[in-house]
């Protein structure tokens, strides 16, 4: 791989998910740590991500933002690692499904964190809280993997977000959630990523 990977992050953010995925690939990459309110909002970084938010990844002239997109992009760079099911395989459907399911989960968790009323279930992408939580519980209960029989980016993203929101008390502490998050948190790449980023902050997510 000739193009350089550069990872833009702040360890006190959801960019920890992308860091874990980078470590799973084994690819070399540079890290640029940005500070909230200063370098993260500066023109130099807004030229990369106009949102002024992390994570962001550049691969040569290609820019990728959003954890889900970064995870899928990186998985496809290293097909030999089998971090994504083969295109056209039956496992590709649940791979896309559960990665995308983190969008409604995030909407619900952010809505809960504000302490205000939840949106009308008919309008909200997450529907009702019970429906979303029960669906996620059924997906991970007594399962090691969400898409096929091996670890993929879907397992990484879902377990990372479950762990994140369990920590902040926004997701109910169901046994299936704790077991799924812990199982994948023990992977060597996850441990390396946590060593690089340091302890997870004991505060609401940024």
Coordinates of N, CA and C in Angstrom, one line a residue:
X1 N 0.9 -1.2 0.0 CA 0.0 0.0 0.0 C 0.9 1.2 0.0
X2 N 0.9 2.0 -1.1 CA 1.8 3.1 -1.2 C 1.3 4.4 -0.5
X3 N 0.0 4.7 -0.5 CA -0.5 5.9 0.1 C -0.5 5.8 1.6
X4 N -0.2 6.9 2.2 CA 0.0 7.0 3.6 C -1.4 7.2 4.3
X5 N -1.6 6.5 5.4 CA -2.8 6.6 6.3 C -2.4 7.6 7.4
X6 N -3.3 8.6 7.6 CA -3.1 9.5 8.7 C -4.4 9.6 9.4
X7 N -4.4 9.4 10.7 CA -5.5 9.3 11.6 C -5.6 10.6 12.5
X8 N -6.7 11.3 12.4 CA -7.0 12.5 13.2 C -7.9 12.1 14.3
X9 N -7.5 12.4 15.5 CA -8.3 11.9 16.7 C -8.1 12.8 17.9
X10 N -8.9 12.5 18.9 CA -8.7 12.9 20.3 C -9.1 11.7 21.1
X11 N -8.2 11.3 22.0 CA -8.5 10.1 22.8 C -9.7 10.1 23.7
X12 N -10.2 11.3 23.9 CA -11.4 11.5 24.7 C -12.7 11.6 23.8
X13 N -12.7 10.7 22.8 CA -13.8 10.8 21.9 C -14.1 9.4 21.3
X14 N -15.1 9.4 20.5 CA -15.5 8.1 19.8 C -14.5 7.7 18.8
X15 N -13.5 8.5 18.5 CA -12.4 8.1 17.6 C -11.6 6.9 18.1
X16 N -11.8 6.6 19.4 CA -11.2 5.4 19.9 C -11.6 4.1 19.1
X17 N -12.8 4.2 18.5 CA -13.3 3.0 17.7 C -12.5 2.9 16.5
X18 N -12.2 4.0 15.8 CA -11.4 4.0 14.6 C -10.0 3.5 14.9
X19 N -9.5 4.0 16.0 CA -8.1 3.6 16.5 C -8.1 2.0 16.6
X20 N -9.1 1.4 17.2 CA -9.1 0.0 17.4 C -9.1 -0.7 16.0
X21 N -9.9 -0.1 15.1 CA -9.9 -0.7 13.7 C -8.6 -0.6 13.0
X22 N -7.9 0.5 13.2 CA -6.6 0.6 12.6 C -5.6 -0.4 13.1
X23 N -5.7 -0.7 14.4 CA -4.8 -1.7 15.0 C -5.2 -3.1 14.5
X24 N -6.5 -3.3 14.3 CA -6.8 -4.6 13.7 C -6.2 -4.9 12.3
X25 N -6.1 -3.8 11.5 CA -5.6 -4.0 10.2 C -4.1 -4.3 10.2
X26 N -3.3 -3.8 11.2 CA -1.9 -4.0 11.2 C -1.2 -3.1 10.2
X27 N -1.9 -2.1 9.6 CA -1.3 -1.2 8.6 C -0.6 -0.1 9.4
X28 N 0.5 0.4 8.8 CA 1.2 1.6 9.5 C 0.3 2.9 9.2
X29 N 0.3 3.7 10.2 CA -0.4 5.0 10.1 C 0.2 6.0 11.0
X30 N 0.0 7.3 10.6 CA 0.4 8.4 11.4 C -0.8 8.9 12.2
X31 N -0.5 9.4 13.4 CA -1.6 9.9 14.3 C -1.4 11.4 14.5
X32 N -2.5 12.2 14.3 CA -2.6 13.6 14.7 C -3.6 13.8 15.7
X33 N -3.2 14.2 16.9 CA -4.1 14.4 18.0 C -4.6 15.9 18.0
X34 N -5.9 16.1 18.0 CA -6.4 17.4 17.9 C -7.1 17.8 19.2
X35 N -7.1 19.1 19.5 CA -7.8 19.5 20.8 C -9.1 20.1 20.5
X36 N -10.1 19.9 21.4 CA -11.4 20.5 21.2 C -11.3 22.0 21.2
X37 N -12.1 22.6 20.3 CA -12.2 24.1 20.4 C -11.1 24.8 19.7
X38 N -9.9 24.2 19.5 CA -8.8 24.9 18.9 C -8.4 24.2 17.6
X39 N -7.5 23.3 17.7 CA -7.0 22.7 16.4 C -8.1 21.8 15.7
X40 N -9.1 21.3 16.5 CA -10.1 20.6 15.9 C -11.1 21.5 15.0
X41 N -11.1 22.8 15.4 CA -12.0 23.7 14.7 C -11.1 24.7 13.8
X42 N -9.9 24.4 13.7 CA -9.0 25.3 12.9 C -9.2 25.1 11.4
X43 N -8.9 26.1 10.6 CA -9.0 25.9 9.1 C -8.3 24.7 8.5
X44 N -7.1 24.4 9.1 CA -6.3 23.3 8.5 C -7.1 22.0 8.6
X45 N -7.7 21.8 9.8 CA -8.5 20.5 9.9 C -9.8 20.6 9.2
X46 N -10.4 21.8 9.2 CA -11.7 21.9 8.5 C -11.6 21.7 7.0
X47 N -10.4 21.9 6.5 CA -10.2 21.5 5.1 C -10.2 20.0 4.9
X48 N -10.0 19.3 5.9 CA -10.1 17.8 5.8 C -11.5 17.4 6.2
X49 N -12.1 17.8 7.3 CA -13.4 17.6 7.7 C -14.1 18.9 8.1
X50 N -14.9 19.4 7.2 CA -15.6 20.7 7.5 C -16.4 20.7 8.7
X51 N -16.8 19.5 9.2 CA -17.5 19.4 10.5 C -16.7 19.8 11.7
X52 N -15.4 19.7 11.5 CA -14.5 20.0 12.7 C -14.6 19.0 13.8
X53 N -14.8 17.7 13.4 CA -15.0 16.6 14.4 C -14.1 15.5 14.0
X54 N -13.8 14.7 15.0 CA -13.0 13.4 14.8 C -13.9 12.3 15.1
X55 N -13.6 11.1 14.5 CA -12.4 10.8 13.8 C -12.4 11.2 12.3
X56 N -11.2 11.3 11.7 CA -11.1 11.5 10.3 C -9.8 10.7 9.9
X57 N -9.9 10.2 8.7 CA -8.8 9.4 8.2 C -8.5 9.8 6.8
X58 N -7.2 10.1 6.5 CA -6.8 10.3 5.1 C -6.0 9.2 4.6
X59 N -6.2 8.8 3.4 CA -5.4 7.7 2.7 C -5.0 8.3 1.4
X60 N -3.8 8.9 1.4 CA -3.4 9.7 0.3 C -4.3 10.9 0.2
X61 N -4.9 11.1 -1.0 CA -5.9 12.2 -1.2 C -7.3 11.9 -0.8
X62 N -7.5 10.7 -0.4 CA -8.9 10.3 0.0 C -9.2 10.6 1.5
X63 N -10.3 11.2 1.7 CA -10.7 11.5 3.1 C -11.9 10.7 3.5
X64 N -11.8 10.0 4.7 CA -12.9 9.3 5.2 C -13.2 9.8 6.6
X65 N -14.5 10.1 6.9 CA -14.9 10.4 8.2 C -16.0 9.5 8.6
X66 N -16.4 9.6 9.9 CA -17.5 8.7 10.5 C -16.9 7.3 10.8
X67 N -17.1 6.9 12.0 CA -16.5 5.6 12.5 C -17.0 4.5 11.6
X68 N -18.2 4.4 11.2 CA -18.7 3.3 10.4 C -18.0 3.2 9.1
X69 N -17.9 4.4 8.4 CA -17.3 4.5 7.1 C -15.8 4.1 7.2
X70 N -15.1 4.6 8.3 CA -13.7 4.3 8.4 C -13.5 2.8 8.6
X71 N -14.3 2.2 9.5 CA -14.2 0.8 9.7 C -14.4 -0.1 8.4
X72 N -15.4 0.3 7.7 CA -15.6 -0.5 6.4 C -14.6 -0.2 5.4
X73 N -14.1 1.0 5.3 CA -13.0 1.3 4.4 C -11.8 0.5 4.7
X74 N -11.4 0.5 6.0 CA -10.2 -0.1 6.4 C -10.3 -1.7 6.2
X75 N -11.5 -2.2 6.5 CA -11.6 -3.7 6.3 C -11.4 -4.1 4.9
X76 N -11.8 -3.2 3.9 CA -11.6 -3.5 2.5 C -10.2 -3.4 2.1
X77 N -9.4 -2.6 2.8 CA -8.0 -2.5 2.5 C -7.1 -3.7 2.7
X78 N -7.6 -4.6 3.7 CA -6.9 -5.7 4.1 C -7.8 -7.0 4.0
X79 N -8.2 -7.4 2.8 CA -9.1 -8.5 2.7 C -8.5 -9.8 3.3
X80 N -7.2 -9.9 3.3 CA -6.6 -11.1 3.9 C -6.8 -11.2 5.4
X81 N -7.2 -10.1 6.1 CA -7.5 -10.1 7.5 C -9.0 -10.6 7.8
X82 N -9.8 -10.7 6.7 CA -11.2 -11.1 6.8 C -12.0 -10.3 7.8
X83 N -11.7 -9.0 7.8 CA -12.5 -8.1 8.7 C -13.8 -7.7 8.1
X84 N -14.1 -8.2 6.9 CA -15.4 -8.0 6.2 C -15.7 -9.3 5.5
X85 N -17.0 -9.7 5.5 CA -17.3 -10.9 4.7 C -17.1 -10.6 3.2
X86 N -16.8 -11.6 2.4 CA -16.6 -11.4 1.0 C -17.9 -10.8 0.4
X87 N -17.6 -9.9 -0.6 CA -18.8 -9.3 -1.4 C -19.6 -10.5 -2.0
X88 N -20.9 -10.4 -1.9 CA -21.7 -11.4 -2.4 C -22.0 -12.6 -1.5
X89 N -21.3 -12.7 -0.4 CA -21.6 -13.8 0.5 C -22.8 -13.5 1.4
X90 N -23.5 -14.5 1.9 CA -24.7 -14.3 2.7 C -24.4 -13.4 3.9
X91 N -23.2 -13.5 4.5 CA -22.8 -12.7 5.7 C -22.7 -11.2 5.4
X92 N -22.6 -10.8 4.1 CA -22.5 -9.4 3.8 C -23.7 -8.6 4.2
X93 N -24.9 -9.2 4.2 CA -26.1 -8.6 4.6 C -26.1 -8.2 6.0
X94 N -26.0 -9.1 7.0 CA -25.9 -8.7 8.4 C -24.7 -7.8 8.7
X95 N -23.6 -7.9 8.0 CA -22.5 -7.1 8.2 C -22.9 -5.6 8.0
X96 N -23.6 -5.3 6.8 CA -24.1 -4.0 6.6 C -25.2 -3.6 7.6
X97 N -26.0 -4.6 7.9 CA -27.2 -4.3 8.8 C -26.7 -3.8 10.1
X98 N -25.8 -4.5 10.8 CA -25.5 -4.2 12.2 C -24.6 -3.0 12.3
X99 N -23.7 -2.8 11.3 CA -23.0 -1.6 11.3 C -23.9 -0.4 11.1
X100 N -24.9 -0.4 10.2 CA -25.8 0.7 10.0 C -26.7 0.9 11.2
X101 N -27.0 -0.2 12.0 CA -27.9 -0.1 13.1 C -27.3 0.8 14.2
X102 N -26.0 1.0 14.2 CA -25.4 1.9 15.2 C -25.8 3.3 15.0
X103 N -26.3 3.7 13.8 CA -26.9 5.0 13.5 C -28.1 5.3 14.4
X104 N -29.2 4.5 14.3 CA -30.3 4.7 15.2 C -29.9 4.5 16.7
X105 N -29.0 3.6 17.0 CA -28.6 3.5 18.4 C -28.0 4.8 18.9
X106 N -27.1 5.4 18.1 CA -26.5 6.7 18.5 C -27.6 7.8 18.7
X107 N -28.6 7.8 17.8 CA -29.6 8.8 17.9 C -30.4 8.7 19.2
X108 N -30.7 7.5 19.6 CA -31.4 7.2 20.8 C -30.5 7.6 22.0
X109 N -29.2 7.2 22.0 CA -28.4 7.4 23.2 C -28.1 8.9 23.4
X110 N -28.0 9.7 22.3 CA -27.8 11.1 22.4 C -29.1 11.8 22.9
X111 N -30.2 11.3 22.4 CA -31.5 11.9 22.8 C -31.6 11.6 24.3
X112 N -31.3 10.4 24.8 CA -31.4 10.1 26.2 C -30.4 11.0 27.1
X113 N -29.3 11.2 26.5 CA -28.2 12.0 27.3 C -28.7 13.4 27.6
X114 N -29.6 13.9 26.8 CA -30.0 15.3 27.0 C -31.0 15.4 28.1
X115 N -31.7 14.3 28.4 CA -32.6 14.3 29.5 C -34.0 14.8 29.1
X116 N -34.2 15.1 27.8 CA -35.5 15.6 27.3 C -36.3 14.4 26.9
X117 N -37.6 14.7 26.4 CA -38.4 13.6 25.9 C -37.9 13.0 24.6
X118 N -38.1 11.8 24.4 CA -37.7 11.1 23.2 C -38.7 11.5 22.1
X119 N -38.2 11.4 20.8 CA -39.0 11.8 19.7 C -40.1 10.8 19.5
X120 N -41.1 11.3 18.7 CA -42.2 10.4 18.3 C -41.7 9.2 17.6
X121 N -42.0 8.0 18.1 CA -41.5 6.7 17.5 C -41.8 6.6 16.0
X122 N -42.9 7.3 15.6 CA -43.2 7.2 14.1 C -42.2 8.0 13.3
X123 N -41.6 9.0 13.9 CA -40.6 9.8 13.2 C -39.2 9.4 13.5
X124 N -38.9 8.9 14.6 CA -37.5 8.7 15.0 C -37.0 7.4 14.3
X125 N -35.7 7.5 13.9 CA -35.1 6.3 13.3 C -35.0 5.1 14.2
X126 N -34.9 5.4 15.5 CA -34.8 4.3 16.4 C -36.2 3.7 16.9
X127 N -37.3 4.3 16.5 CA -38.6 3.8 16.9 C -38.8 4.0 18.4
X128 N -39.1 3.0 19.1 CA -39.1 3.1 20.6 C -37.9 2.6 21.2
X129 N -37.6 3.0 22.4 CA -36.4 2.6 23.1 C -36.5 1.1 23.3
X130 N -37.6 0.6 23.7 CA -37.7 -0.9 24.0 C -37.5 -1.7 22.7
X131 N -38.0 -1.2 21.6 CA -37.8 -2.0 20.4 C -36.3 -2.1 20.0
X132 N -35.6 -0.9 20.1 CA -34.2 -0.9 19.7 C -33.4 -1.7 20.7
X133 N -33.6 -1.6 22.0 CA -32.8 -2.3 22.9 C -33.0 -3.8 22.8
X134 N -34.3 -4.2 22.7 CA -34.6 -5.6 22.6 C -34.1 -6.2 21.3
X135 N -34.1 -5.4 20.2 CA -33.5 -5.9 18.9 C -32.0 -6.1 19.0
X136 N -31.3 -5.2 19.7 CA -29.9 -5.3 19.8 C -29.6 -6.5 20.8
X137 N -30.3 -6.6 21.8 CA -30.1 -7.7 22.8 C -30.2 -9.1 22.1
X138 N -31.3 -9.2 21.3 CA -31.5 -10.5 20.5 C -30.3 -10.7 19.5
X139 N -29.8 -9.7 19.0 CA -28.7 -9.8 18.0 C -27.4 -10.4 18.6
X140 N -27.1 -9.9 19.8 CA -25.8 -10.3 20.4 C -25.9 -11.4 21.4
X141 N -27.1 -11.8 21.8 CA -27.2 -12.8 22.9 C -26.7 -14.1 22.5
X142 N -25.8 -14.7 23.3 CA -25.2 -16.0 23.0 C -24.5 -16.1 21.7
X143 N -24.0 -15.0 21.2 CA -23.3 -15.0 19.9 C -22.0 -14.3 20.0
X144 N -21.0 -14.9 19.3 CA -19.7 -14.3 19.3 C -19.5 -13.3 18.1
X145 N -20.3 -13.6 17.0 CA -20.1 -12.8 15.8 C -21.4 -12.5 15.2
X146 N -21.5 -11.3 14.6 CA -22.8 -10.8 14.0 C -22.9 -11.2 12.5
X147 N -21.8 -11.4 11.8 CA -21.8 -11.6 10.4 C -20.9 -12.7 10.0
X148 N -21.4 -13.9 9.9 CA -20.6 -15.1 9.6 C -20.0 -15.6 10.9
X149 N -18.9 -16.4 10.7 CA -18.3 -17.2 11.9 C -17.0 -16.6 12.3
X150 N -16.6 -15.4 11.8 CA -15.3 -14.8 12.2 C -15.5 -13.4 12.6
X151 N -14.6 -12.8 13.3 CA -14.6 -11.4 13.8 C -14.6 -10.5 12.6
X152 N -15.5 -9.5 12.5 CA -15.5 -8.5 11.5 C -15.6 -7.1 12.1
X153 N -15.6 -6.2 11.2 CA -15.8 -4.8 11.6 C -17.1 -4.6 12.3
X154 N -18.1 -5.4 11.9 CA -19.4 -5.3 12.5 C -19.3 -5.6 14.0
X155 N -18.6 -6.6 14.4 CA -18.4 -7.0 15.8 C -17.7 -5.9 16.5
X156 N -16.7 -5.3 15.9 CA -15.9 -4.3 16.5 C -16.7 -3.1 16.8
X157 N -17.4 -2.6 15.8 CA -18.2 -1.4 15.9 C -19.3 -1.6 17.0
X158 N -20.1 -2.7 16.9 CA -21.2 -2.9 17.8 C -20.7 -3.1 19.2
X159 N -19.7 -3.9 19.4 CA -19.2 -4.1 20.8 C -18.6 -2.8 21.4
X160 N -17.9 -2.0 20.5 CA -17.3 -0.8 21.0 C -18.4 0.2 21.5
X161 N -19.5 0.3 20.7 CA -20.6 1.2 21.0 C -21.4 0.7 22.2
X162 N -21.6 -0.6 22.3 CA -22.2 -1.2 23.5 C -21.4 -0.8 24.7
X163 N -20.1 -1.1 24.7 CA -19.3 -0.8 25.8 C -19.3 0.7 26.2
X164 N -19.3 1.5 25.2 CA -19.2 3.0 25.4 C -20.5 3.4 26.2
X165 N -21.7 3.0 25.7 CA -22.9 3.4 26.3 C -23.3 2.7 27.6
X166 N -22.8 1.5 27.8 CA -22.9 0.9 29.1 C -22.1 1.7 30.1
X167 N -21.0 2.2 29.7 CA -20.1 2.9 30.7 C -20.9 4.1 31.2
X168 N -21.6 4.8 30.3 CA -22.2 6.0 30.7 C -23.7 5.8 31.2
X169 N -24.1 4.6 31.3 CA -25.4 4.3 31.9 C -26.5 4.6 31.0
X170 N -26.3 4.8 29.7 CA -27.3 5.1 28.7 C -28.0 3.8 28.1
X171 N -27.3 2.7 28.1 CA -27.8 1.5 27.7 C -28.0 0.6 28.9
X172 N -29.1 -0.1 29.0 CA -29.3 -1.0 30.1 C -28.3 -2.1 30.3
X173 N -27.9 -2.3 31.5 CA -26.8 -3.3 31.8 C -27.4 -4.7 31.7
X174 N -27.7 -5.1 30.5 CA -28.2 -6.5 30.3 C -27.0 -7.4 30.1
X175 N -27.1 -8.7 30.6 CA -26.0 -9.6 30.5 C -25.4 -9.8 29.1
X176 N -26.3 -9.9 28.1 CA -25.9 -10.1 26.7 C -25.0 -8.9 26.2
X177 N -25.3 -7.7 26.6 CA -24.5 -6.6 26.2 C -23.1 -6.6 26.9
X178 N -23.1 -6.9 28.1 CA -21.8 -6.9 28.8 C -20.9 -8.0 28.3
X179 N -21.5 -9.2 28.0 CA -20.7 -10.3 27.5 C -20.2 -10.1 26.1
X180 N -21.0 -9.5 25.3 CA -20.5 -9.2 23.9 C -19.4 -8.2 23.9
X181 N -19.6 -7.1 24.7 CA -18.5 -6.1 24.7 C -17.2 -6.6 25.3
X182 N -17.3 -7.4 26.4 CA -16.1 -7.9 27.0 C -15.4 -8.9 26.1
X183 N -16.1 -9.7 25.4 CA -15.5 -10.8 24.6 C -14.6 -10.1 23.6
X184 N -15.0 -9.0 23.0 CA -14.2 -8.4 21.9 C -13.2 -7.4 22.5
X185 N -13.5 -6.9 23.7 CA -12.5 -5.9 24.3 C -11.2 -6.6 24.6
X186 N -11.3 -7.9 24.7 CA -10.1 -8.7 25.1 C -9.2 -9.0 23.9
X187 N -9.6 -8.6 22.7 CA -8.7 -8.8 21.5 C -7.4 -8.0 21.6
X188 N -6.3 -8.6 21.2 CA -5.0 -7.9 21.3 C -5.1 -6.5 20.6
X189 N -5.7 -6.4 19.5 CA -5.8 -5.0 18.9 C -6.5 -4.0 19.7
X190 N -7.6 -4.5 20.3 CA -8.4 -3.6 21.2 C -7.5 -3.2 22.4
X191 N -6.7 -4.1 22.9 CA -5.9 -3.7 24.1 C -4.8 -2.8 23.7
X192 N -4.2 -3.0 22.5 CA -3.2 -2.1 22.0 C -3.8 -0.7 21.8
X193 N -5.0 -0.6 21.2 CA -5.6 0.7 21.0 C -5.9 1.4 22.3
X194 N -6.3 0.7 23.3 CA -6.6 1.3 24.6 C -5.3 1.8 25.3
X195 N -4.2 1.1 25.1 CA -2.9 1.5 25.6 C -2.5 2.8 24.9
X196 N -2.7 2.9 23.6 CA -2.3 4.1 22.9 C -3.1 5.3 23.3
X197 N -4.4 5.1 23.5 CA -5.3 6.2 23.8 C -5.5 6.5 25.3
X198 N -5.1 5.6 26.2 CA -5.2 5.8 27.6 C -6.6 5.4 28.1
X199 N -6.8 5.6 29.4 CA -8.1 5.2 30.0 C -9.3 5.9 29.4
X200 N -10.4 5.2 29.3 CA -11.6 5.8 28.8 C -12.1 6.9 29.8
X201 N -12.5 8.1 29.3 CA -12.8 9.2 30.2 C -14.1 8.8 30.9
X202 N -14.2 9.2 32.2 CA -15.4 9.0 33.0 C -16.3 10.3 32.9
X203 N -16.9 10.4 31.7 CA -17.8 11.6 31.5 C -18.6 11.2 30.3
X204 N -19.6 12.1 30.0 CA -20.5 11.9 28.9 C -19.7 11.9 27.6
X205 N -20.0 11.1 26.6 CA -19.3 11.1 25.3 C -19.3 12.4 24.6
X206 N -18.2 12.8 23.9 CA -18.2 14.0 23.1 C -18.8 13.8 21.7

